[in-house]
Every structure is written in C-alpha cells, then in structure tokens.
Amino acid sequence: MIGSTMLSINAQGNPDNPLLKKWIGPYGGVPAFNEYNISQIKPAFDVAIKERLNEVDAIANNPKAPTFENTIAQMERAGKDFKRVMTVYGIYSSNLNSPEFEPIEREMGPILASLSSKIYQNKKLFERIETLYNSPDKEKLTKEQQRLIWLNYTNFVKEGANLDPEAKEKVAKINSELASYFSTFSQNLLAEENNEYVALNNQGDFDGLPEGLKKAAMAQAKERNLNVLGVIGNTRSFVEPFLTFSNNRELRAKVWSMYVKRGDNENEFDNKATLIQILQLRAKKAKLLGFPTFAHWNLSNKMAKTPGRTMDLMMSVWEPAVAQVHKDVAAMQKIVDVEGGNFKISPWDYRYYSEKVRKEKYDLDQNVVKEYLQLENLREGMFWVAGELFDLQFKAVTNVPAYHADVRVWEVSNKTTGELVGLWYFDPYARKGKRSGAWMNAYRSQQKMDGDVLTIVSNNSNFIKGADNAPVLISWTDATTLFHEFGHALHGLCSNVTYPTLSGTAVARDYVEFPSQILERWLETPEVLNRFALHYKTNEPIPMALVERIEKASTFNEGFSTVETIASSLIDMKLHLAGDTLIDPAVFESETLNELNMPEEIVMRHRIPQFGHIFSSDGYAAGYYSYLWADVISTDAYEAFTEGSGPYDKEVAKRLYESIFSVGNTTDQEDAYRSFRGRDPQSDALMRARGFDSFKADDKK
C-alpha cells in the first residue's frame, strides 16, 4: 500500500522534522506554524521528493491493468507530505522571504521543476492514463471521474508526455533552467521593493498627504532607522496614494520613477537579462512541444484557446479606453492651465489631477470616502455578503497557530446547518520580506474522496498598518481589491467536489478571475455601504448623498485603469508571440506601445522588468489578458442579478453557487457558465460597466 510506504520513508528520513508530520489538531489538522523554521525546509524536501517519486513509480509499475481506482485515484492520494511541505515553502516565499531563505529558494526552484518533469515524463504512468482516456468503459464512470481522467491526459500531453526521449530531456532541462530564472527575477524585484525608498525631509514634503499616509511614512522612517521625517516605500500601497495626493510635483516624479523603474536600474537587481533568458527558453520549449510560440502552447487548454481571440477582445476594448483617456487628460490639462502650471500632464501627474477632476465633476473627495472605509469593518462586510449569497458564517478562533503575529484565523461554517466548511487566514499588512500586491492561497483543498476534508484558504494583502492601533483606512480601489481576493477565497470555501485536483480555484486561468471579479460588485451595494462603511471617528454610516455621488462616479477613471492594465496584457501577449526573436525589453516596450498609440500620460500597470505575473512563474505568462477575459464574464454574470430582484436575489445566488462557486473544475467552464446564465457571456456588458458608450459588441464569447 502507498500509505505504508509513505510512513516508512518518513521514519527513515527525519521523523523529528515538523514539516514532515501530518497536520494535527482541530479542523482535520492545521499547519503547525509555531514549530516550523527555515532550516527544516530543505531536509523536508529531500524526504518528501523521494517519497513523491516512489509513489508515482508504484502507480506506474502496478502489474494490474489500469483502472480509475488504481491509477487516477491513487494519483490523487499520493504526495500528501510533499503538498504540506510545498504549502509552508510557498508561505515563506511570499510572506516571510529573507536573506536566509533566498538561497533555499534558488536551490529548490530547479529541483522542484525537475520533479514535475519526471512525473509528466513517466512513460509507464502516461500509458496507464492514456489507456483510461481511450477506454470506452470510462463512460461508466461518474462525470467528475471522467473529467479527472481528461484533465490528467491533457496536462500530460501538454507537458510533453508524447515526446521522444531526447525531446523530453530537453524540455526537462528547460523547465529546470526556467525555475532558476523565475527565482532570480522574483528575488530581484523583492530586493528593489524592500531597499528603495524616497525620504521626506521636511514638513513641506508632507503637503497634501492624508493623515494616515503621513503617519505611515513616519512609522516607515522609524522602522528603517533613518534620520528623516518620513519615508515613502517602494510598494503600491505607499506609491499610489502619494501620487494621488502629494502637492509636491517634484517629489511625485521622484516617487513615480522609483516605482516604475523596479528591476530596471542597471544594478545587481536589474531583471532585463533574466527575462530575456526566460522568453528564449519558453520559445524553445513551445517549439519542442509542437507549437509556433509559447502563447499558442499556453492557451491551448484555456477558455480563449488561441492568442487571436484574446487580441481581438483586448483591441476591441483598447480603442474606446484610449479615447476616454484623451478626454480625461484634456479635462486635467484645463485645471493645470487655470492654476498657471506651465507643463503638460505627465504620468506622475495623472492620479493627482484625476482626483481634482473627480472632485470638480462629482463633488467626490476620495479622502472623505476613505474616512468611511475601515479595513476591519469592510472585512465584516465581506463576511455579511458571504452569508447573504452563500449562507456562510465566520467565527474568529485563537486555537490555530499562525506564521506571523499579524495573521488571524476564522472558522467558516454554514449558517443554516452549522456544518464546518473550512478555515480562513487573513494576513493584511505590508512588511519586509512580503511580496507586494494581494493574493489568495489554498493551504489545503476541499475534497471528500476518502471522507470530508475541510479546505484551508488565506487572503494576503499589503495594507499599511495604522499607528498606535488606529483604524486602518483604505482607498476605494484597495477596498475593491479586498473584495476581489475574498472572491477567490469564497471560490475555495464553497467548493463541494470529490477529488482535490478539481477543487476550488483549480480552473482555467482565464476563468479563475471570474468569481473574484464578480464579488467586487457587492462592495458598492447600498446594503454593504450603509451597514459597514462607518466613519472612523463618529461611527456614523456613510451618508446616502455620498453613496449617490460614488454611484455617479462609478465609471470615472475607467479609461486610465483599463489602459494601464490592457497595455500590460498586450505587451505580455506580444512578447510571447515573438517566438525566439531576441528582444531588447526597453526597445520592445517603447516600440510596441507607440504602435498601440499608448497615451504618453500613462505607463503600463506592470512594466516588463517588474512584471512578476509573467516572469516569476509561468502562471500568467501569455495569460495576463485573463483579467479582461474574466471581467467580460463577471459583468455579464452580475447582470443576471440586476435583471432579477437585485444583488441579493436568492435564486440567482443559488445558481451562482451551484453552477460556479461549488463545482471547481468538475465540468467544462463554458458549460458551467451556460448552466448559470442560460447562454454564453456577452462582452457588451463589460463596455456598459466601464462607461464606454461608443462600443458596439460583435465579439460574443
């Protein structure tokens, strides 16, 4: 039995290594974060990787004819120790990165890539999967079991299971080299974000900044032991509010330059040479696998299927978005001229003057709105929405260890039945060693293959912690991101499938953002704002007049956010359609954006040397379009609520749960959406949502 093999390997390896021990305690076991340390990671991997390969070999070399149970089901059961070690390793990489961890990450990247290659290139294992895939008897299996066979077969084929031995060896070598470059890229970017800052040396440097940002800048200076009044760190959570509110144009330019030059400073952390190598290796891999470019290879099992479909969608939105930006810039330039400014709007001016236009046009001051957006209240608002839509309830628990003092844990259960659903970890604050941005992780996937297994999910953000336990006030944009990432968490928590590989968010990359993006819509509902948008001083609910102004301004600045995001998406796709053409990142970026008529007042959301989505792994490579693709689906899906009795329509919410949030990857995603909506999504819903009235939809997905 595989189970007894696993136990013997543990015993022979290092039985005292906490990372190799089964999770114990409440909720079906939880990670023992209070027992882990960096020195345990490499020894744990040494054991877990050997165990993983032994398990795979045992399945592949089974003398009995392949069946679902002795092949696919055993693959699902295998690798439990390895998955637990990977979970902790991933937490260190994203949340607790340090000089001590960096060499481990550099070493483990190629080793883990090699492990993956060995599994996908195991000839005997693939032959068993292929036999099941081609067997007429598979029709006797459940739909979920058939889906799991299909997924395994297509994944193995995509990774080169059908290649000859020489080609397999080349692909494995490329995968190993890529993993090494991914680690280098990520660590360079993290170093730039940790080390770079702009000092605020006198009181005038704080002019225009909200009180919360002032205090955060002063706290940052103390944390860095600098003899200055304040510091603006090199992360989005510092940079965007500074660019929005600072009255000092020279400092805005300095902060903007620091942020957009990450990975592009001609120093030891410069990423340009690294990303060139990544692109070249990807191109070689795609050709070995029989595809003209990496983009064609990576989209072969996505909803979009081909690069052409993504380009058509992006360009259909790009043109009206650019047109809107030109209108918005003209309005900003008028304000500059009236104020006597002798300059044209530059990228470091855009957010600042956009905010002035917002105030002038809609009488809406984001600093006033922010006073009602307390992080903890909005978290409670998210819980309330989850209860209204999916009948979930959250209870804070203290009997579960966390990996950092900032992390808190909630037990999640069904409101009606009281049945436990899982655990939700929340790590909200920025700190050194934590990568920028916001994300969701599943530490353990829901399944009921051999009994019910509760999921464990986390949401991680980079909000600036309030000084002296003051309420943390966040921007409307940050609040939207908070709801977005919680949508991913709900996708995991609502999962109700049998097999872990098909669980939760394990869906096509250009579909996985749909559940998160649709949840963003509930932030702006009056029910949430009236209950949870409470003033941080008076605790009074946000005035209805202010809510109405927020609604009227809901599409304001969509031109900017659409252009900066789609610019990155287009660059990503064009980089990976370039094949093995050797590119100069700076020239490629400049020439491509010029060809697209990119407004000179905006830069890409992620410039090439800092584009971690596509260069820290293959995850979003030739796939950053996924946010736009999924937003087409999410805006169309939300209209199902507005066509009904509103955002809290119980019948529509039930369909959303049954067809989308609970089914994971047990069914084709296009079929799942049709089950919810009764038809395919229509892209004109997106244009209405973004206020691009001139759009005429002819691309129906």
XYZ file of C-alpha atoms in Angstrom:
701
model
C 0.000 0.000 0.000
C 1.098 3.542 -0.742
C 0.233 4.667 2.762
C 2.611 2.196 4.446
C 5.401 3.161 2.013
C 4.948 6.783 2.969
C 5.221 6.034 6.679
C 8.390 4.012 6.288
C 10.057 6.724 4.230
C 9.167 9.295 6.896
C 10.672 7.095 9.563
C 13.851 6.534 7.582
C 14.141 10.206 6.666
C 13.716 12.533 9.612
C 10.776 11.711 11.870
C 11.532 14.752 14.023
C 11.188 17.278 11.194
C 7.885 19.073 11.919
C 7.332 19.756 8.211
C 7.054 16.025 7.558
C 4.477 15.426 10.249
C 0.815 15.083 9.471
C -1.186 18.169 10.426
C -2.987 17.516 13.691
C -5.364 19.423 15.908
C -8.813 20.846 15.177
C -10.488 21.134 11.775
C -8.974 17.915 10.482
C -5.482 19.159 11.289
C -3.808 22.522 10.758
C -0.257 23.631 9.864
C 1.958 23.736 12.968
C 3.380 27.169 12.152
C 4.619 27.515 15.729
C 7.019 24.595 15.107
C 8.441 25.424 11.661
C 11.670 27.181 10.768
C 13.720 27.779 7.646
C 16.370 25.172 8.443
C 13.762 22.401 8.195
C 12.684 23.157 4.624
C 15.490 21.609 2.583
C 15.727 18.368 4.659
C 11.939 18.006 4.475
C 12.007 18.364 0.705
C 14.787 15.771 0.452
C 12.466 13.223 2.043
C 9.171 14.370 0.507
C 10.509 14.413 -3.060
C 11.869 10.862 -2.771
C 8.547 9.776 -1.336
C 6.675 11.513 -4.144
C 8.717 9.737 -6.843
C 8.360 6.379 -5.105
C 4.592 6.798 -5.006
C 4.477 7.680 -8.695
C 6.653 4.706 -9.586
C 4.417 2.406 -7.544
C 1.378 3.558 -9.521
C 3.177 3.413 -12.870
C 4.593 -0.075 -12.260
C 1.421 -1.645 -10.917
C 1.207 -5.011 -12.754
C -2.585 -4.903 -12.742
C -4.468 -3.376 -15.681
C -5.124 0.333 -15.205
C -8.396 1.316 -13.583
C -9.629 4.641 -12.299
C -9.091 3.434 -8.730
C -5.570 2.019 -9.071
C -4.257 4.842 -11.252
C -6.143 8.173 -11.135
C -7.479 7.811 -7.599
C -4.065 6.737 -6.328
C -2.505 9.764 -8.009
C -4.977 11.896 -6.061
C -3.979 10.237 -2.791
C -0.243 10.484 -3.430
C 2.061 13.286 -2.370
C 0.413 14.361 0.884
C 3.719 15.040 2.645
C 5.063 16.834 -0.396
C 1.993 19.086 -0.607
C 2.302 20.016 3.049
C 5.973 20.938 2.656
C 5.158 22.913 -0.510
C 2.492 24.863 1.375
C 4.946 26.037 4.015
C 7.624 26.693 1.397
C 5.172 28.887 -0.537
C 4.285 30.844 2.596
C 7.949 31.568 3.278
C 8.486 32.590 -0.339
C 5.577 35.051 -0.451
C 5.236 36.258 3.133
C 8.457 35.617 5.066
C 11.188 35.934 2.462
C 14.585 36.754 3.933
C 18.321 36.582 3.152
C 18.341 33.145 4.841
C 15.503 31.885 2.649
C 16.805 33.212 -0.683
C 19.489 30.547 -1.266
C 16.959 27.811 -0.434
C 14.548 29.245 -3.000
C 17.284 29.464 -5.639
C 18.278 25.857 -4.998
C 14.781 24.406 -4.766
C 13.362 26.027 -7.924
C 15.210 23.763 -10.391
C 14.772 20.712 -8.118
C 11.004 21.174 -7.991
C 10.879 21.731 -11.751
C 12.836 18.515 -12.247
C 10.359 16.639 -10.053
C 7.453 17.900 -12.154
C 9.213 16.886 -15.364
C 9.922 13.395 -14.021
C 6.253 12.883 -13.223
C 4.908 14.212 -16.525
C 7.537 12.295 -18.487
C 6.969 8.967 -16.719
C 6.209 6.807 -19.755
C 4.504 3.964 -17.912
C 2.335 6.338 -15.900
C 1.218 8.169 -19.019
C 0.438 4.892 -20.783
C -1.928 3.972 -17.947
C -3.622 7.376 -18.123
C -3.852 7.170 -21.919
C -5.418 3.713 -21.713
C -8.116 5.042 -19.399
C -8.631 8.126 -21.567
C -9.222 5.977 -24.669
C -11.251 3.280 -22.930
C -14.953 3.053 -23.820
C -15.531 1.853 -20.261
C -14.871 5.331 -18.911
C -18.465 6.213 -19.828
C -19.483 4.026 -16.870
C -17.652 6.366 -14.503
C -19.121 9.484 -12.889
C -18.871 12.763 -14.778
C -16.350 14.008 -12.221
C -14.169 10.924 -12.676
C -14.316 11.307 -16.464
C -13.323 14.956 -16.097
C -10.347 13.994 -13.918
C -9.126 11.458 -16.498
C -9.476 14.079 -19.244
C -7.589 16.680 -17.182
C -4.711 14.334 -16.396
C -4.422 13.230 -20.005
C -4.456 16.750 -21.454
C -1.977 18.030 -18.832
C 0.450 15.194 -19.523
C 0.195 15.718 -23.303
C 0.683 19.455 -22.912
C 3.821 18.887 -20.832
C 5.361 16.584 -23.445
C 4.362 13.059 -22.447
C 4.202 12.096 -26.133
C 7.678 13.381 -26.993
C 10.619 11.151 -27.827
C 13.231 10.628 -25.055
C 15.656 13.233 -26.442
C 12.980 15.927 -26.664
C 11.728 15.058 -23.176
C 15.218 15.551 -21.805
C 15.455 18.945 -23.480
C 12.078 20.035 -22.080
C 13.081 18.902 -18.592
C 16.330 20.879 -18.827
C 14.429 23.978 -19.969
C 11.955 23.642 -17.089
C 14.824 23.454 -14.623
C 16.558 26.493 -16.097
C 13.300 28.458 -16.138
C 12.719 27.744 -12.456
C 16.131 29.178 -11.633
C 15.443 32.345 -13.622
C 11.988 32.704 -12.006
C 13.608 32.746 -8.558
C 16.180 35.311 -9.682
C 13.507 37.581 -11.158
C 11.328 37.394 -8.032
C 14.194 37.978 -5.622
C 15.482 40.934 -7.637
C 12.031 42.514 -7.601
C 11.603 41.931 -3.877
C 15.033 43.472 -3.220
C 14.100 46.619 -5.149
C 10.820 46.881 -3.243
C 12.497 46.322 0.120
C 15.535 48.553 -0.390
C 14.374 51.554 -2.429
C 12.544 54.488 -0.853
C 12.055 58.250 -1.126
C 12.802 60.271 2.000
C 10.570 63.093 3.211
C 12.960 65.549 4.815
C 10.803 68.469 5.893
C 7.191 69.277 6.731
C 6.652 70.675 3.248
C 7.283 67.215 1.806
C 4.067 66.053 3.543
C 1.944 68.751 1.893
C -1.391 67.346 0.704
C -0.935 63.869 2.178
C -3.800 62.314 4.148
C -3.168 61.912 7.867
C -2.969 58.129 7.622
C -0.290 58.256 4.946
C 1.692 60.843 6.936
C 1.745 58.577 9.986
C 2.631 55.539 7.898
C 5.534 57.414 6.274
C 6.825 58.481 9.687
C 6.496 54.927 11.013
C 8.375 53.630 7.969
C 11.275 56.008 8.692
C 11.489 54.708 12.266
C 11.306 51.098 11.111
C 14.237 51.702 8.742
C 16.172 53.599 11.460
C 16.556 56.627 9.196
C 17.150 60.157 10.426
C 14.403 61.658 8.256
C 10.823 62.747 8.956
C 9.214 60.152 6.731
C 9.721 57.527 4.052
C 7.647 56.500 1.025
C 8.327 52.806 0.462
C 8.590 51.224 -2.963
C 5.230 49.434 -2.895
C 1.889 50.188 -4.495
C 0.251 50.787 -1.099
C 2.628 53.725 -0.498
C 3.124 54.975 -4.044
C -0.436 55.254 -5.360
C -1.831 57.406 -2.506
C 1.290 59.587 -2.595
C 0.866 60.196 -6.349
C -2.810 60.942 -5.781
C -2.487 63.498 -3.006
C 1.027 64.962 -2.797
C 1.113 68.640 -3.770
C 4.868 68.433 -4.463
C 5.239 67.721 -8.193
C 8.989 67.170 -7.951
C 8.534 64.548 -5.238
C 5.708 62.913 -7.190
C 8.073 62.499 -10.131
C 10.723 61.019 -7.854
C 8.345 58.511 -6.252
C 6.836 57.570 -9.612
C 10.280 56.998 -11.110
C 11.349 54.819 -8.192
C 8.285 52.617 -8.607
C 8.226 52.216 -12.392
C 11.989 51.576 -12.525
C 11.880 48.471 -10.305
C 14.030 45.817 -11.930
C 15.306 48.345 -14.463
C 18.070 50.232 -12.671
C 21.184 48.770 -14.310
C 22.305 47.412 -10.941
C 22.728 43.960 -9.420
C 18.934 43.586 -9.274
C 18.279 44.516 -12.902
C 15.865 41.999 -14.441
C 16.262 42.632 -18.162
C 18.886 39.940 -18.877
C 16.919 37.450 -16.769
C 13.621 37.992 -18.559
C 15.301 37.718 -21.978
C 16.532 34.267 -20.995
C 13.040 33.311 -19.805
C 11.486 34.341 -23.115
C 14.091 32.447 -25.122
C 13.642 29.277 -23.083
C 9.868 29.464 -23.353
C 10.107 29.815 -27.124
C 12.369 26.739 -27.337
C 10.023 24.748 -25.118
C 6.981 25.649 -27.214
C 8.707 24.512 -30.426
C 9.758 21.230 -28.843
C 6.132 20.692 -27.866
C 4.944 21.378 -31.409
C 3.605 24.936 -31.088
C 4.689 28.020 -33.061
C 5.036 30.163 -29.918
C 4.726 29.913 -26.149
C 1.474 31.868 -26.372
C -0.076 29.201 -28.604
C 1.132 26.463 -26.251
C -0.075 28.095 -23.050
C -3.523 28.981 -24.391
C -4.145 25.507 -25.795
C -6.048 24.427 -22.674
C -7.525 27.787 -21.670
C -11.009 29.122 -22.434
C -9.650 31.506 -25.062
C -7.909 28.621 -26.902
C -5.936 30.892 -29.282
C -3.943 34.149 -28.994
C -6.043 35.648 -31.770
C -9.223 35.556 -29.700
C -7.508 37.351 -26.821
C -6.037 40.000 -29.110
C -9.435 40.645 -30.687
C -11.026 41.147 -27.287
C -8.222 43.353 -25.975
C -8.198 45.589 -29.054
C -11.989 45.951 -29.007
C -11.700 47.443 -25.506
C -8.377 49.223 -26.064
C -9.594 51.761 -28.603
C -12.574 53.134 -26.633
C -10.449 53.143 -23.474
C -7.710 55.210 -25.138
C -10.334 57.603 -26.482
C -11.682 58.041 -22.944
C -8.178 58.730 -21.598
C -7.692 61.543 -24.105
C -10.956 63.129 -22.912
C -9.908 62.777 -19.277
C -6.442 64.235 -19.896
C -7.995 67.241 -21.632
C -10.085 67.901 -18.512
C -6.973 67.613 -16.318
C -4.948 69.899 -18.554
C -7.604 72.593 -18.181
C -7.077 72.544 -14.420
C -3.291 72.757 -14.846
C -3.686 75.740 -17.167
C -6.147 77.527 -14.875
C -3.749 77.054 -11.963
C -0.960 78.607 -14.038
C 1.062 75.425 -14.351
C 3.429 75.685 -17.286
C 3.592 71.961 -18.069
C 1.744 69.153 -19.796
C 0.259 66.295 -17.793
C 2.936 63.650 -17.144
C 2.478 60.153 -15.728
C 3.339 61.352 -12.213
C 0.592 63.982 -12.520
C -2.199 61.703 -13.713
C -3.567 60.456 -10.391
C -3.173 63.867 -8.761
C -5.116 65.801 -11.394
C -7.570 62.982 -11.945
C -8.516 63.361 -8.310
C -9.059 67.090 -8.847
C -11.346 66.365 -11.806
C -13.267 63.859 -9.677
C -13.846 66.493 -7.006
C -14.853 69.099 -9.568
C -17.103 66.860 -11.668
C -18.732 64.717 -8.991
C -18.052 66.620 -5.764
C -16.360 63.423 -4.609
C -13.243 63.588 -2.444
C -11.538 60.194 -2.060
C -10.083 61.286 1.274
C -13.604 61.850 2.564
C -14.737 58.458 1.226
C -11.706 56.816 2.830
C -12.797 58.018 6.274
C -15.680 55.545 5.990
C -13.603 52.624 4.694
C -12.164 50.960 7.785
C -10.407 47.704 6.983
C -11.946 45.754 9.844
C -15.470 46.957 9.092
C -15.105 46.039 5.429
C -13.867 42.606 6.428
C -17.090 42.211 8.410
C -18.942 43.447 5.333
C -17.368 40.702 3.254
C -18.455 38.126 5.808
C -22.007 39.501 5.666
C -22.070 39.268 1.857
C -20.819 35.675 2.045
C -23.689 34.947 4.404
C -26.298 36.563 2.182
C -25.079 34.896 -1.024
C -23.757 31.525 0.151
C -25.114 31.076 3.691
C -21.641 31.179 5.248
C -20.686 32.474 8.683
C -17.268 33.328 10.134
C -16.077 32.979 13.725
C -12.652 34.159 14.895
C -10.584 31.401 16.516
C -7.398 31.510 18.554
C -6.640 27.785 18.832
C -4.880 27.695 15.445
C -1.197 28.715 15.120
C -0.250 31.387 12.576
C 3.061 32.114 10.836
C 3.185 35.788 11.869
C 1.675 37.936 14.609
C -0.330 39.883 12.004
C -2.179 36.767 10.824
C -5.627 35.959 12.234
C -7.824 32.930 11.613
C -11.576 32.416 11.245
C -13.629 29.231 11.307
C -16.123 29.101 8.425
C -19.385 27.193 8.627
C -22.833 27.004 7.075
C -25.277 29.358 8.810
C -28.249 27.053 8.414
C -26.779 23.659 9.204
C -23.781 24.657 11.323
C -21.631 22.311 9.232
C -17.958 23.280 9.147
C -16.672 24.435 5.752
C -13.055 25.404 6.385
C -10.632 27.948 7.787
C -9.830 31.450 6.507
C -6.442 33.021 7.342
C -6.076 36.801 6.930
C -2.638 38.431 6.578
C -3.447 42.071 5.783
C -0.316 44.174 6.366
C 2.798 45.057 4.388
C 6.178 44.139 5.859
C 9.728 43.498 4.769
C 10.084 40.115 3.096
C 6.482 40.034 1.909
C 5.905 40.326 -1.809
C 3.776 43.251 -2.948
C 0.185 43.019 -4.096
C -2.709 40.918 -2.861
C -3.490 37.249 -3.360
C -5.328 34.142 -2.188
C -3.842 30.747 -1.412
C -5.291 27.345 -0.595
C -3.189 25.649 2.079
C -5.401 22.572 1.750
C -8.005 21.831 -0.907
C -11.525 20.662 -0.123
C -12.244 17.050 -1.070
C -14.396 14.104 0.000
C -12.569 11.279 -1.693
C -11.850 9.315 1.494
C -14.057 11.288 3.841
C -14.719 15.017 4.067
C -11.591 17.182 4.122
C -12.035 20.842 5.062
C -10.315 23.460 2.975
C -7.879 25.987 4.433
C -7.552 29.243 2.490
C -5.826 32.568 3.035
C -6.108 36.142 1.849
C -2.911 38.203 1.871
C -2.691 41.960 1.341
C -0.237 44.823 1.808
C -2.164 47.490 3.666
C -0.177 49.967 5.733
C -0.696 49.221 9.406
C -2.192 52.039 11.446
C -0.001 53.750 14.013
C -0.830 53.131 17.696
C -3.663 50.717 16.836
C -5.518 53.401 14.912
C -8.178 52.157 12.463
C -6.699 51.250 9.091
C -8.406 53.371 6.434
C -8.165 52.140 2.864
C -8.971 53.621 -0.521
C -11.955 52.640 -2.645
C -9.541 50.877 -5.020
C -7.996 48.920 -2.151
C -11.447 48.046 -0.843
C -12.334 46.689 -4.281
C -9.156 44.583 -4.255
C -10.055 43.310 -0.776
C -13.424 42.063 -2.054
C -11.755 40.679 -5.202
C -9.345 38.473 -3.284
C -12.095 37.398 -0.918
C -13.968 36.220 -4.015
C -11.092 33.815 -4.676
C -11.296 32.646 -1.054
C -15.045 32.033 -1.380
C -14.390 30.068 -4.568
C -12.238 27.773 -2.421
C -14.558 27.740 0.613
C -17.679 26.956 -1.433
C -16.017 24.045 -3.223
C -18.041 20.822 -2.989
C -16.239 18.220 -5.104
C -14.824 14.752 -4.583
C -11.261 14.992 -5.902
C -8.665 17.560 -4.739
C -7.222 18.194 -8.218
C -10.644 19.505 -9.313
C -11.278 21.510 -6.161
C -11.970 25.210 -5.666
C -9.945 27.580 -7.800
C -8.256 24.818 -9.871
C -9.929 26.034 -13.074
C -8.649 27.553 -16.322
C -6.538 30.666 -15.681
C -8.810 32.891 -17.775
C -11.836 31.720 -15.763
C -10.392 31.755 -12.252
C -10.672 35.555 -12.011
C -14.417 35.457 -12.715
C -15.582 34.519 -9.174
C -13.264 37.129 -7.672
C -14.224 39.895 -10.071
C -17.945 39.391 -9.661
C -17.638 39.675 -5.878
C -16.179 43.182 -6.285
C -19.674 44.360 -7.286
C -21.087 43.828 -3.799
C -18.808 46.455 -2.240
C -20.774 49.239 -3.894
C -24.213 47.925 -2.903
C -26.104 50.224 -0.504
C -26.646 47.283 1.857
C -22.879 46.963 2.418
C -22.136 50.683 2.480
C -24.960 51.516 4.910
C -24.027 48.749 7.350
C -20.249 48.673 7.155
C -18.961 51.962 5.704
C -18.888 53.714 9.088
C -16.927 56.862 9.855
C -13.763 56.038 11.770
C -14.396 58.804 14.338
C -18.185 59.090 14.678
C -19.189 55.536 13.658
C -21.951 57.148 11.585
C -22.882 55.333 8.357
C -21.812 56.851 5.100
C -24.379 59.490 4.042
C -26.712 58.497 1.223
C -25.747 61.662 -0.653
C -22.135 60.453 -0.662
C -23.212 56.959 -1.772
C -25.110 58.538 -4.663
C -22.040 60.528 -5.671
C -19.961 57.322 -5.542
C -22.519 55.657 -7.841
C -22.449 58.574 -10.296
C -18.648 58.467 -10.368
C -18.506 54.663 -10.640
C -17.137 54.697 -14.190
C -14.846 57.674 -13.591
C -11.206 56.965 -14.470
C -12.087 53.645 -16.126
C -10.139 54.829 -19.149
C -6.968 55.028 -17.052
C -7.379 51.699 -15.244
C -8.353 49.921 -18.469
C -5.451 51.321 -20.485
C -2.761 50.645 -17.870
C -3.976 47.049 -17.427
C -4.596 46.176 -21.082
C -1.247 47.730 -22.043
C 0.391 45.125 -19.812
C -1.841 42.405 -21.260
C -0.985 43.339 -24.845
C 2.741 43.546 -24.110
C 2.581 40.151 -22.399
C 0.888 38.524 -25.390
C 3.132 40.213 -27.955
C 6.257 39.203 -26.011
C 5.195 35.578 -26.158
C 4.062 35.751 -29.785
C 7.536 36.994 -30.745
C 8.819 33.418 -30.547
C 12.599 33.122 -30.417
C 13.197 36.663 -31.695
C 15.778 38.190 -29.386
C 14.248 41.337 -27.946
C 15.594 44.352 -26.115
C 12.993 44.895 -23.348
C 13.247 48.695 -23.367
C 13.033 48.955 -27.159
C 10.262 46.354 -27.385
C 8.193 48.108 -24.738
C 8.645 51.532 -26.320
C 8.023 50.474 -29.920
C 5.017 48.285 -29.101
C 3.326 50.962 -27.026
C 3.976 53.533 -29.743
C 2.360 51.237 -32.304
C -0.645 50.921 -29.998
C -0.849 54.718 -29.605
C -0.425 54.379 -25.852
C -1.263 57.716 -24.204
C 2.020 59.255 -23.070
C 0.436 60.278 -19.767
C 0.126 56.618 -18.633
C 2.574 53.761 -18.126
C 1.772 50.066 -18.087
C 0.489 48.736 -14.782
C 3.460 46.343 -14.847
C 6.442 47.357 -16.939
C 8.382 44.454 -18.438
C 11.341 44.358 -15.945
C 8.941 44.204 -12.972
C 6.190 42.050 -14.481
C 6.162 39.384 -11.784
C 2.888 37.895 -13.028
C 4.621 36.626 -16.163
C 8.270 36.274 -15.136
C 8.182 34.851 -11.596
C 6.440 31.718 -12.893
C 4.537 30.507 -15.948
C 1.254 31.234 -14.150
C 0.086 34.300 -16.063
C 2.614 34.176 -18.917
C 0.720 34.877 -22.151
C -2.207 34.977 -19.756
C -2.448 38.441 -18.211
C -5.372 39.000 -20.578
C -7.249 36.696 -18.161
C -8.369 39.650 -16.037
C -10.131 41.235 -19.003
C -11.478 37.924 -20.288
C -12.887 37.081 -16.858
C -14.291 40.596 -16.446
C -16.382 40.076 -19.559
C -17.825 37.016 -17.847
C -18.248 38.669 -14.443
C -20.007 41.800 -15.720
C -22.350 39.675 -17.808
C -22.985 37.409 -14.798
C -23.744 40.334 -12.468
C -26.415 41.499 -14.866
C -28.238 38.264 -14.010
C -28.716 39.795 -10.541
C -29.748 43.222 -11.817
C -32.172 41.569 -14.234
C -33.599 39.754 -11.206
C -34.563 41.358 -7.904
C -31.113 42.843 -7.290
C -27.663 41.954 -5.920
C -29.105 39.768 -3.169
C -31.553 37.812 -5.312
C -31.583 34.436 -3.524
C -32.489 32.427 -6.616
C -29.674 33.889 -8.732
C -27.222 33.486 -5.827
C -28.247 29.821 -5.540
C -27.495 29.319 -9.247
C -24.164 31.117 -8.849
C -23.235 28.753 -6.042
C -24.436 25.580 -7.743
C -23.039 26.308 -11.222
C -19.889 28.325 -10.461
C -18.588 28.555 -6.903
C -19.116 24.971 -5.759
C -18.170 22.927 -8.845
C -14.435 23.653 -9.186
C -13.115 22.045 -12.361
C -15.572 19.142 -12.403
C -17.103 20.417 -15.621
C -16.093 22.426 -18.678
C -16.104 26.089 -17.666
C -18.103 27.235 -20.676
C -20.752 24.639 -19.857
C -20.719 25.760 -16.225
C -21.366 29.350 -17.254
C -24.195 28.361 -19.588
C -25.708 26.419 -16.705
C -25.731 29.621 -14.641
C -26.707 32.173 -17.279
C -28.570 30.101 -19.845
C -26.271 31.359 -22.608
C -22.702 32.377 -23.361
C -21.383 35.629 -21.839
C -21.744 38.779 -23.939
C -18.936 41.314 -23.996
C -21.133 44.390 -24.374
C -21.924 44.086 -20.652
C -18.295 44.998 -19.924
C -18.464 48.108 -22.059
C -21.616 49.252 -20.282
C -19.982 48.637 -16.900
C -16.919 50.686 -17.851
C -18.917 53.516 -19.375
C -17.524 53.138 -22.900
C -20.778 54.003 -24.611
C -19.343 54.082 -28.122
C -18.618 50.344 -28.084
C -20.679 48.101 -30.342
C -20.187 44.465 -29.406
C -19.582 41.999 -32.189
C -17.353 39.645 -30.208
C -19.510 37.226 -28.259
C -17.555 34.767 -26.203
